């Protein structure tokens, strides 16, 4: 059974950092892409970052470029999202998702989803 477990969320002050983890089970990352999405109250889900296991290519939303870094530890079947210089507008539930093939920023392309982890950034 494919499962994704997102963790690492919490409450942090603006300017602080958090590292989210997405641990996968039931499949190996080889050939898959992992994406991070977020959804703030009253807003649509948006793609934050993604990484392709095949070539290591990455994508970042403009709103997080230079502040967030996605990385993958294939041996641990875990993808990380290092979030630095957090802003109140980063407050959201963060989800990780997996799809076969190259990473895209479109949530509809992803087949498997984790349960989400809440990130709250206070001003």
XYZ file of C-alpha atoms in Angstrom:
123
model
C 0.000 0.000 0.000
C 1.383 3.380 -1.012
C 1.571 5.808 1.872
C 3.062 9.257 2.306
C 3.646 10.663 5.756
C 4.251 14.393 6.013
C 5.699 15.778 9.220
C 7.666 18.697 10.619
C 5.049 21.404 10.731
C 4.595 23.682 13.688
C 4.421 27.237 14.951
C 7.308 29.534 14.143
C 7.907 33.257 14.187
C 8.396 35.189 10.996
C 11.967 34.847 9.808
C 12.299 31.415 11.335
C 12.823 28.022 9.730
C 11.178 24.637 9.570
C 12.035 21.441 7.768
C 9.208 19.306 6.496
C 9.678 15.618 5.776
C 7.730 13.353 3.476
C 8.367 9.688 4.156
C 7.117 7.228 1.583
C 6.283 3.589 2.017
C 4.902 0.987 -0.341
C 6.991 2.198 -3.258
C 10.471 3.472 -3.988
C 11.235 6.939 -5.256
C 12.933 5.642 -8.371
C 10.893 6.888 -11.307
C 8.625 9.030 -9.179
C 8.314 12.717 -8.534
C 7.447 14.184 -5.167
C 5.684 17.479 -4.807
C 4.879 19.772 -1.927
C 1.611 21.658 -2.012
C -0.038 23.955 0.468
C -3.506 25.196 1.181
C -4.271 28.191 3.326
C -7.747 28.781 4.785
C -10.084 30.050 2.117
C -7.536 29.613 -0.643
C -6.931 27.074 -3.346
C -4.216 24.482 -3.075
C -0.999 25.649 -4.701
C 2.152 23.919 -5.796
C 5.137 24.945 -3.692
C 7.980 22.771 -4.899
C 8.649 19.438 -6.507
C 11.539 17.167 -7.383
C 11.988 14.436 -9.964
C 13.907 11.359 -8.858
C 14.951 10.560 -12.427
C 17.045 13.644 -13.058
C 16.891 15.621 -9.828
C 15.150 18.524 -11.504
C 13.254 20.824 -9.202
C 10.557 23.452 -9.337
C 9.786 26.282 -6.944
C 6.842 28.618 -6.898
C 7.895 32.233 -7.285
C 6.613 32.976 -3.794
C 9.143 30.621 -2.191
C 12.167 30.876 -4.495
C 15.312 31.638 -2.561
C 13.705 30.670 0.743
C 12.665 27.030 0.338
C 14.855 24.106 -0.711
C 13.623 20.676 -1.701
C 15.866 17.639 -1.438
C 15.565 13.896 -1.598
C 17.197 11.056 0.287
C 16.354 8.086 -1.874
C 17.991 5.650 0.544
C 15.505 6.751 3.198
C 12.636 7.199 0.744
C 12.184 10.656 2.171
C 11.875 14.097 0.627
C 12.555 17.222 2.630
C 11.394 20.794 2.278
C 13.680 23.190 4.094
C 11.799 26.418 4.675
C 13.816 29.457 5.711
C 12.892 33.083 6.267
C 9.290 32.083 6.776
C 6.585 34.683 6.343
C 3.057 34.847 7.759
C 1.730 34.247 4.241
C 3.429 30.831 4.290
C 0.879 29.721 6.889
C -0.988 26.726 5.466
C -1.433 23.000 5.613
C 1.408 21.474 3.624
C 0.886 18.242 1.730
C 3.307 15.989 -0.058
C 2.261 13.976 -3.057
C 3.785 11.478 -5.470
C 3.397 10.834 -9.165
C 5.055 8.519 -11.638
C 7.391 10.367 -13.948
C 8.680 13.925 -14.003
C 7.580 16.449 -11.427
C 4.921 18.985 -12.263
C 3.404 21.783 -10.243
C -0.154 20.689 -10.969
C -1.896 18.852 -8.175
C -4.147 16.954 -10.584
C -1.103 15.123 -11.930
C -0.344 13.502 -8.581
C -1.709 10.091 -7.678
C -0.798 9.682 -4.023
C -1.203 12.185 -1.196
C -0.103 12.440 2.401
C -2.295 13.713 5.209
C -0.810 17.200 5.541
C 1.112 19.016 8.220
C 0.194 22.464 9.536
C 2.674 25.315 9.346
C 1.798 28.482 11.228
C 3.999 31.558 10.944
C 3.328 34.322 13.420
C 4.184 37.938 12.722
